[in-house]
CSV table of C-alpha atoms in Angstrom, one decimal:
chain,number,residue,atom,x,y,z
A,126,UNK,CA,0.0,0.0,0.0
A,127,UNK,CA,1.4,3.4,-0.8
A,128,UNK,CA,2.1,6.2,1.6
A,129,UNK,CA,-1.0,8.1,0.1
A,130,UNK,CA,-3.5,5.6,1.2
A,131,UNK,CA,-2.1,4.9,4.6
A,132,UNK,CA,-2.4,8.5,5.3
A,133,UNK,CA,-5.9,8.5,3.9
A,134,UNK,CA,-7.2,5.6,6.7
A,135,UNK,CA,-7.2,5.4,10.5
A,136,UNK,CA,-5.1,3.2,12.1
A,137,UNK,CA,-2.6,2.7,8.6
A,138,UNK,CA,-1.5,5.8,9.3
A,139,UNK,CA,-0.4,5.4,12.7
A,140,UNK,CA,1.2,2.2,11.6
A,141,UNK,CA,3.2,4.4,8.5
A,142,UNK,CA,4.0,7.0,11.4
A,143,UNK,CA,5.3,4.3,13.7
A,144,UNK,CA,7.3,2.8,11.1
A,145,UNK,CA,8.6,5.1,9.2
A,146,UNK,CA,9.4,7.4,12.8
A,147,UNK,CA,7.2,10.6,11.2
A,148,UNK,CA,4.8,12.7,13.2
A,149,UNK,CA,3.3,15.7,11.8
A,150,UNK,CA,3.4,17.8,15.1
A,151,UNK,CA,6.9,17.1,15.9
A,152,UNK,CA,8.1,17.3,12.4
A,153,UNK,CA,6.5,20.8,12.1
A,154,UNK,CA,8.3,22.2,15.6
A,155,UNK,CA,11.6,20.0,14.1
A,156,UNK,CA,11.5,21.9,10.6
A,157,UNK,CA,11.0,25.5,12.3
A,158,UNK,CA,13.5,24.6,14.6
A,159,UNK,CA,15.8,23.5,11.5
A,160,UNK,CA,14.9,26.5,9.2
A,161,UNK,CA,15.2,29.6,11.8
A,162,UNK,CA,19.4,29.0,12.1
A,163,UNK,CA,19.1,28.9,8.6
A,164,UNK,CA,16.6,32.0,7.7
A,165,UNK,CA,19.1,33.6,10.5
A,166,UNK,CA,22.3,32.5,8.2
A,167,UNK,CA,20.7,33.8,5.1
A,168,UNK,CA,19.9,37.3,6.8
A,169,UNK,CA,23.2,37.5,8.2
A,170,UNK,CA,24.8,36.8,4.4
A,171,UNK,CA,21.9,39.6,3.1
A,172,UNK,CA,23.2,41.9,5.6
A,173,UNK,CA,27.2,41.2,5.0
A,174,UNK,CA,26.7,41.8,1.1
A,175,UNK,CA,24.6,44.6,0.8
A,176,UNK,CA,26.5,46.4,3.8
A,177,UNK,CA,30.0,45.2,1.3
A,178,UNK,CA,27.9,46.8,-1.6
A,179,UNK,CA,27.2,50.1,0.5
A,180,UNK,CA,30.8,50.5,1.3
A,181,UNK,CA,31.9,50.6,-2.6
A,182,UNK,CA,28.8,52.6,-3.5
A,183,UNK,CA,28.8,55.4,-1.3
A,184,UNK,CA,33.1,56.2,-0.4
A,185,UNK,CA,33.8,58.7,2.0
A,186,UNK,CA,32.8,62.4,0.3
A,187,UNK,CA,35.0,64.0,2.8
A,188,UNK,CA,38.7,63.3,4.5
A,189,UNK,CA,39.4,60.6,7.0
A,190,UNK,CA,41.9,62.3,9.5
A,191,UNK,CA,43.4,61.0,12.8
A,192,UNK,CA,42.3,62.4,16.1
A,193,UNK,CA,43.0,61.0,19.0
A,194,UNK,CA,43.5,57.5,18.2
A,195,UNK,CA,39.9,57.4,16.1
A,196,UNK,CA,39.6,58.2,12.5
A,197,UNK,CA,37.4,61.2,12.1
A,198,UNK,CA,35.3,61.6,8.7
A,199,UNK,CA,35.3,65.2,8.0
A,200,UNK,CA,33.5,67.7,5.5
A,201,UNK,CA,34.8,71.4,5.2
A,202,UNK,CA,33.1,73.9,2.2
A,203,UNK,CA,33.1,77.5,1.8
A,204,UNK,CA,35.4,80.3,3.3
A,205,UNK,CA,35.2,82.9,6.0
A,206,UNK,CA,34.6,83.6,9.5
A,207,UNK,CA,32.8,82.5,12.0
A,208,UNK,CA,33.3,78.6,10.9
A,209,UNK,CA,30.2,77.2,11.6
A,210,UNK,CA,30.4,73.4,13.5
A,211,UNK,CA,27.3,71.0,12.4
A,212,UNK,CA,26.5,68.6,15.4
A,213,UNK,CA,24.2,65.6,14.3
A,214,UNK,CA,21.7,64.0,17.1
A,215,UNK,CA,21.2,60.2,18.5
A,216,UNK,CA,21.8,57.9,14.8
A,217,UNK,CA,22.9,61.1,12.9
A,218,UNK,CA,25.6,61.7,10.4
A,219,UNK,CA,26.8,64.1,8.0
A,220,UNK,CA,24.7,63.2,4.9
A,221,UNK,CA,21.7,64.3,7.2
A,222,UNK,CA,22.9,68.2,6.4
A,223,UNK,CA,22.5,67.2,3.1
A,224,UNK,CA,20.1,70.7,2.3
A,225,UNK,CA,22.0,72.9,4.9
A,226,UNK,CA,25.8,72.2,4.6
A,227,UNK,CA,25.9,74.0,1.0
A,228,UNK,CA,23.6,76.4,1.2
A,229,UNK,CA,25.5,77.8,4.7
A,230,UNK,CA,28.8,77.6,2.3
A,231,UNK,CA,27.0,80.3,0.4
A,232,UNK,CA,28.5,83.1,3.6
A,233,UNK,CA,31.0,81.3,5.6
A,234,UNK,CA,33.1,78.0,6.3
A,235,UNK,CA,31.2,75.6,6.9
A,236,UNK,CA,32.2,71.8,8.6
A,237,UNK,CA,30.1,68.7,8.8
A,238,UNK,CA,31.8,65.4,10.6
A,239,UNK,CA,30.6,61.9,12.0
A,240,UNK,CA,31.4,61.1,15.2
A,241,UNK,CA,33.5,58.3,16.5
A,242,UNK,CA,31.5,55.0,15.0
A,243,UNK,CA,29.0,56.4,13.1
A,244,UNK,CA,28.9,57.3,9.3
A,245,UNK,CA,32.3,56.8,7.7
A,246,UNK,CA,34.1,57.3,10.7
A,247,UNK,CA,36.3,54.8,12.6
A,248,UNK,CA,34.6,53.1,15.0
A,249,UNK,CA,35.6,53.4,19.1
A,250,UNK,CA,35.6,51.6,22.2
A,251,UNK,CA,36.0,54.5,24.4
A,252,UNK,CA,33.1,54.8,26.6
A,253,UNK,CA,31.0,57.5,25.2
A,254,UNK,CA,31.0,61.1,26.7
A,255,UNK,CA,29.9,64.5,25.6
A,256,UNK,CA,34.0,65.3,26.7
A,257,UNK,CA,35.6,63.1,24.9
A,258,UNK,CA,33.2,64.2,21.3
A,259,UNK,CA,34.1,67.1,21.9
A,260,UNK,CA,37.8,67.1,23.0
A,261,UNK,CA,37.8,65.1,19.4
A,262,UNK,CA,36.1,67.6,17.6
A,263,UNK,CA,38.4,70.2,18.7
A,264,UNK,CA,41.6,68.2,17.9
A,265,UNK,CA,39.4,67.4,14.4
A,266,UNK,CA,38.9,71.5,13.5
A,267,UNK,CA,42.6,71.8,14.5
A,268,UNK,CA,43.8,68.9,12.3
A,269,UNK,CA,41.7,70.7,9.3
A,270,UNK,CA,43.2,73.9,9.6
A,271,UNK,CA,39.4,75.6,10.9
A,272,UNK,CA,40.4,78.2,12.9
A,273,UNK,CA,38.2,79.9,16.1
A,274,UNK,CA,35.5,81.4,16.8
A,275,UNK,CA,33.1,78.7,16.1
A,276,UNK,CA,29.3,78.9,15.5
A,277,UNK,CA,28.1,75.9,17.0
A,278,UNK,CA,25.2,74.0,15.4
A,279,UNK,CA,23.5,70.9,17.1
A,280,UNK,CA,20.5,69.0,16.3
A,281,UNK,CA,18.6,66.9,19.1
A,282,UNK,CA,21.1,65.3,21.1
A,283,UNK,CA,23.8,67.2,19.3
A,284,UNK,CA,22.7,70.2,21.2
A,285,UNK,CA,24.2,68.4,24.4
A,286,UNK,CA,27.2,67.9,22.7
A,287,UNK,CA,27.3,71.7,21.0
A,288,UNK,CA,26.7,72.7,24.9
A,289,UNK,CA,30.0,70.7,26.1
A,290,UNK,CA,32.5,71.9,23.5
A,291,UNK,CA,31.4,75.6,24.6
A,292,UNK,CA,31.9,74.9,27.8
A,293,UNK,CA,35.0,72.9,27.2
A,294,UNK,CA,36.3,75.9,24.8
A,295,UNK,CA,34.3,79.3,26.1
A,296,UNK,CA,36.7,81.7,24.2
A,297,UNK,CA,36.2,79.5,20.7
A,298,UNK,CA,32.7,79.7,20.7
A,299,UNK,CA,31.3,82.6,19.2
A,300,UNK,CA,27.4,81.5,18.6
A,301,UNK,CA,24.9,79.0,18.8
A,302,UNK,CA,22.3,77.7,16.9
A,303,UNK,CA,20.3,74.6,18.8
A,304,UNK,CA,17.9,72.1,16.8
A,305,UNK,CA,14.8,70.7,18.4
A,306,UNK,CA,17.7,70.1,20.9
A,307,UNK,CA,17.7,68.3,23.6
A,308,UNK,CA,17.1,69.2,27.3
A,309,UNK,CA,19.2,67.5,29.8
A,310,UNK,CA,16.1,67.1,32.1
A,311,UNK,CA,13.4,66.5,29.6
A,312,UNK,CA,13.0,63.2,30.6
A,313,UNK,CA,12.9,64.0,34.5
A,314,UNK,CA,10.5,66.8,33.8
A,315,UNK,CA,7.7,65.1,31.2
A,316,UNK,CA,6.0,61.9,31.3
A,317,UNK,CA,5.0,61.8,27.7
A,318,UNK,CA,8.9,62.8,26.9
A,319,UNK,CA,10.2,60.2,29.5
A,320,UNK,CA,8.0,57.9,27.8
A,321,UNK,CA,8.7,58.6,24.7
A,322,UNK,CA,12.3,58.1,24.6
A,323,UNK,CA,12.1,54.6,27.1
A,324,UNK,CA,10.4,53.1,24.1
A,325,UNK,CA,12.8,54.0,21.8
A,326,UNK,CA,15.9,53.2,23.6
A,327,UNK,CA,14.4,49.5,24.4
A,328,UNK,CA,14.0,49.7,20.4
A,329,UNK,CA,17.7,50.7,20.2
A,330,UNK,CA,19.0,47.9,23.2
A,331,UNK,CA,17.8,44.9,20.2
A,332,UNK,CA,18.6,47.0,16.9
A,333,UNK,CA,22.1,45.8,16.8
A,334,UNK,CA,20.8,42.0,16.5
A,335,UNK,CA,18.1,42.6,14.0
A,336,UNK,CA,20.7,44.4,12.2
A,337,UNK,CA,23.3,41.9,11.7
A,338,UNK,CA,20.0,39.7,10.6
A,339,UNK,CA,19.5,41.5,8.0
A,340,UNK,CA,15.9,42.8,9.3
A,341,UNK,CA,17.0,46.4,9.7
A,342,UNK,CA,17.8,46.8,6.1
A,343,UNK,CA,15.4,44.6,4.5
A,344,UNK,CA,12.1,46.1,6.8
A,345,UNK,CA,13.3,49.5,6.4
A,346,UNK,CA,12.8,50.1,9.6
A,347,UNK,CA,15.0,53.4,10.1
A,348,UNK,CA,14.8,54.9,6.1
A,349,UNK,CA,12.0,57.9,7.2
A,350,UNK,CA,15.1,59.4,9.1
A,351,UNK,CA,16.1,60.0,5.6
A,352,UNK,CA,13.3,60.9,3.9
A,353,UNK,CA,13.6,64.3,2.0
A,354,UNK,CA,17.3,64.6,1.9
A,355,UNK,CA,19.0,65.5,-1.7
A,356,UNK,CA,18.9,62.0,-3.8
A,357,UNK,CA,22.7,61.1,-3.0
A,358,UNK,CA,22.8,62.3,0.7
A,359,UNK,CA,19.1,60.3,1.4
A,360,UNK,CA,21.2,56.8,0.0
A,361,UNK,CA,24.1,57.4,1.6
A,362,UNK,CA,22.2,58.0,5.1
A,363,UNK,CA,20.0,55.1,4.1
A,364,UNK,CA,22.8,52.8,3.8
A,365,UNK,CA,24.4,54.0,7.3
A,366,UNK,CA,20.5,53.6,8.8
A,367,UNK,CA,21.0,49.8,8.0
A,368,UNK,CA,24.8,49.7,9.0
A,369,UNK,CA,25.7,47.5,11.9
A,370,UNK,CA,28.6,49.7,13.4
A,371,UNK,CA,26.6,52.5,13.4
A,372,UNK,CA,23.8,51.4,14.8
A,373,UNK,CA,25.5,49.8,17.2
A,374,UNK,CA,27.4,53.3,18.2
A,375,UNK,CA,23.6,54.8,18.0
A,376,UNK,CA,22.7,52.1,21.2
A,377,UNK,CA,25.9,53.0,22.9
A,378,UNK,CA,25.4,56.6,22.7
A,379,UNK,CA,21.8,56.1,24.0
A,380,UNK,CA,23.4,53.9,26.9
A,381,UNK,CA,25.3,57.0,28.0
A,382,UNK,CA,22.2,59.0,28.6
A,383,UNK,CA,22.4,60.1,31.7
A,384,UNK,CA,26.3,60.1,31.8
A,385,UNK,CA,26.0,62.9,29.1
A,386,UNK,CA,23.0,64.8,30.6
A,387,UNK,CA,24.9,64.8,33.8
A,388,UNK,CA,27.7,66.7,31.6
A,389,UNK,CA,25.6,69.5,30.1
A,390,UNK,CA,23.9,70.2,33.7
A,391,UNK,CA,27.6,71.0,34.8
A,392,UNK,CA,28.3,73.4,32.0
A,393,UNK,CA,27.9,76.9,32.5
A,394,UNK,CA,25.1,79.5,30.6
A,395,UNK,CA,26.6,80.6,27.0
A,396,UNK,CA,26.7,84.1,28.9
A,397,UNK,CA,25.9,86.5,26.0
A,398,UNK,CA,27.1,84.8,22.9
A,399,UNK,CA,24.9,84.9,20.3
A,400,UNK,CA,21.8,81.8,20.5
A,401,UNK,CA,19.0,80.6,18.4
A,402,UNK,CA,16.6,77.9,19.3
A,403,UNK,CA,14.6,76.9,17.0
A,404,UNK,CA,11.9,74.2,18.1
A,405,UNK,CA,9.7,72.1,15.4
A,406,UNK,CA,6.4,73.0,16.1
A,407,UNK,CA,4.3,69.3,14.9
A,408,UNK,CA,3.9,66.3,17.0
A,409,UNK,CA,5.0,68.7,20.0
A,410,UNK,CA,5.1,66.6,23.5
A,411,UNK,CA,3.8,67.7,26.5
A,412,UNK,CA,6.2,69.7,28.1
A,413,UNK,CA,8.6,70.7,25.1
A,414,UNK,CA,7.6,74.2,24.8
A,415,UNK,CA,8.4,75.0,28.3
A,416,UNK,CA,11.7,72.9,28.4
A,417,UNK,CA,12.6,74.8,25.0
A,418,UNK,CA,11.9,78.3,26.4
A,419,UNK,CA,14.6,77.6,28.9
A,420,UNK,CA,17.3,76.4,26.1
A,421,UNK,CA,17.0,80.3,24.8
A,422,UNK,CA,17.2,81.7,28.2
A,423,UNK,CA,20.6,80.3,28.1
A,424,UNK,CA,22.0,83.5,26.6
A,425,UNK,CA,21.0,87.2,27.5
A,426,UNK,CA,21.1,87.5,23.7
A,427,UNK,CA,18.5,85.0,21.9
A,428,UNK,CA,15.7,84.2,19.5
A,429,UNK,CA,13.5,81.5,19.7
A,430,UNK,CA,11.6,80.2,16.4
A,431,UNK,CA,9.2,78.2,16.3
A,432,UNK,CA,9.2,76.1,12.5
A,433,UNK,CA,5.2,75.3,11.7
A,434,UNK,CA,4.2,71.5,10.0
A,435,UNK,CA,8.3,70.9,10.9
A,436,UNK,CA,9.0,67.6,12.8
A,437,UNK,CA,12.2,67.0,14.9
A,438,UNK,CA,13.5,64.6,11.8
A,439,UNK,CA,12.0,66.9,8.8
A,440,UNK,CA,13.0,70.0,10.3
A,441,UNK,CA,16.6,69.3,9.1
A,442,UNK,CA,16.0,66.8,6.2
A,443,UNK,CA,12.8,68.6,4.5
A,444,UNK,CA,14.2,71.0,1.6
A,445,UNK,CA,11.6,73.9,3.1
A,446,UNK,CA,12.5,73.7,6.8
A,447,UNK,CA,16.3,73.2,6.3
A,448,UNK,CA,16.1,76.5,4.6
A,449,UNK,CA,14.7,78.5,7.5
A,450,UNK,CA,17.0,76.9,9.6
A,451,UNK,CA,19.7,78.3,6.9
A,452,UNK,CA,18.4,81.8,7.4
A,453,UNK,CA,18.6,81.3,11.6
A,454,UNK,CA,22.3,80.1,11.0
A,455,UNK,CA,22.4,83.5,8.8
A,456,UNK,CA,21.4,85.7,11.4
A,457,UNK,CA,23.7,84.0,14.7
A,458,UNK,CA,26.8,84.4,11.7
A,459,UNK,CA,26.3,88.1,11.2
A,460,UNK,CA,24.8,88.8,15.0
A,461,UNK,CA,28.3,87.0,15.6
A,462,UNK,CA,30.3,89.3,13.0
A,463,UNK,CA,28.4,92.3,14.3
A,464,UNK,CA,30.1,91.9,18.1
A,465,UNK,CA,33.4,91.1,16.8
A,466,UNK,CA,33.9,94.5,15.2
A,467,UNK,CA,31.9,96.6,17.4
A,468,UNK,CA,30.7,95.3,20.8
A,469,UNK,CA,27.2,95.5,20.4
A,470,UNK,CA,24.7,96.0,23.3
A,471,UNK,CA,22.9,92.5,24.0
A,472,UNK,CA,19.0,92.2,23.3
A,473,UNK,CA,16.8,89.7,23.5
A,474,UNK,CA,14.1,89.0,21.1
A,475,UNK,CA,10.9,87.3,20.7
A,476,UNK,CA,10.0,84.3,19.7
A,477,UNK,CA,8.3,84.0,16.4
A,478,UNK,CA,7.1,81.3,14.1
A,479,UNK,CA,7.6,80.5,10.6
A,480,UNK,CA,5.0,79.3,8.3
């Protein structure tokens, strides 16, 4: 009798099961149990040749230059003074100033740079501090022959690393523009913030593993970060978005949280150095307004904007918002000029929003 009629009757097919040592319950758990290592291999291999593929597709568009014991990716453009300093937030790189990096070029040096790990930078085993980013930063303007005063420019989390290196270097800092920035006590001051960012940073805890699985890149779970950017700068972020070591780098700077926060709250005020703060005024928490009012009281001479139907992401990698955050950076430059050759009276000025 063949297989298909035993399996057709009653008692046969207990008979064909005992003989032949098949069970379909336990072959089912057996074959999952058989074909996750393997779907696991195959993502792995996905991830290893696209990530190989990345790597000869999108080469370093800036200089790879020693600091510190960590290779430094680094982008200068334009001429004149002050240089302004771009800081990326939490996952950020340099592609993401795709829209502002060139248009700031248009009136003074500009510099865009990856930080230890992420982008094309080397990656680092150094436990990560605000300090240490931006004792490397300084050593990295040095190496590229970017002279002082700097206007610093940070977005998110790259505000608390902007905040450091003026701290660190009060006397190189001549301005400072903050992005949706971070404030060091955001979380300890707003539920819906504290919540917020506790579900992402349990997000970030497993994103190395699903990366080297190949989910990352195949789900697309990270690509709206670069949504907007200029065609080449949107790939190349896209590629880094799906990029083991800098994702992993993106979970270890998240792990130092509180080690960095606890570094901004010991910084001093900016005194009265030109600031900007300009806040994204869509999908605002409860809570952010306030805690953003207090990043422009930093400085007795500030402006506060507030950018209408701009997110935290698409205020920096929308075409439209990324200019009015050009035209912010304008105004810290020449409010910056305007002290340095005749020691202007400090104001402080409303804040305003931008349709």
């Amino acid at each position: 009798m063949g297989a298909a009629s035993l399996l057709c009757s009653g008692e046969p097919a207990y008979e064909f099961r005992h003989e032949y040592g098949f069970s379909f319950g336990a072959s089912t758990s057996r074959l999952c149990a058989a074909a996750l290592p393997c779907l696991a291999g195959i993502g792995c291999i996905y991830q290893a040749v696209a990530a190989r593929a990345d790597r000869l597709d999108h080469p370093p568009p800036g200089r790879l230059l020693d600091v510190e014991g960590c290779r430094l990716h680094v982008q200068i453009a334009g001429r004149g003074a002050p240089a302004v300093v771009l800081e990326t937030g939490l996952g950020g790189m340099s592609a993401a100033w795709g829209w502002i990096r060139p248009e700031v070029a248009r009136f003074t040096t500009v510099v865009a740079y990856d930080r230890a790990g992420l982008g094309w930078s080397g990656s680092d085993s150094s436990p990560k501090s605000a300090s240490l980013a931006a004792r490397r930063l300084h050593g990295l303007l040095c190496r590229s022959s970017v002279p002082p005063p700097y206007i610093m420019v940070g977005h998110s989390m790259g505000g608390l690393f902007a905040r450091v290196f003026a701290d660190l270097f009060p006397n190189e800092v001549a301005g400072m523009v903050l992005l949706d920035a971070v404030h060091p006590d955001q979380h300890l001051r707003s539920a819906a913030i504290c919540c917020h960012m506790r579900t992402g940073f349990r997000f970030l805890k497993a994103i190395p593993l699903l990366t080297r699985l190949g989910y990352v890149r195949l789900a697309g779970l990270l690509g709206a970060w670069a949504d907007g950017l200029p065609v080449r700068q949107a790939a190349e972020a896209q590629a880094f978005l799906s990029d083991y070591g800098h994702l992993t780098t993106t979970r270890d700077e998240s792990l130092a949280w509180d080690t960095i926060c606890g570094e901004v709250r010991a910084a001093k005020r900016l005194r009265t150095i030109p600031l900007a703060v300009i806040t994204a005024a869509k999908d605002v928490l409860p809570g952010q307004p306030e805690l953003q009012g207090e990043l422009a009281a930093l400085s007795s001479d500030s402006v506060h904007v507030a950018v209408r139907g701009a997110d935290h992401v698409t205020l920096v990698t929308r075409r439209e918002h990324a200019l009015t955050v050009v035209e912010v950076i304008r105004h810290v430059v020449a409010r910056a000029r305007n002290l340095q050759s005749a020691h202007c009276r400090p104001r402080r000025q409303r804040m305003t929003t931008i349709t």
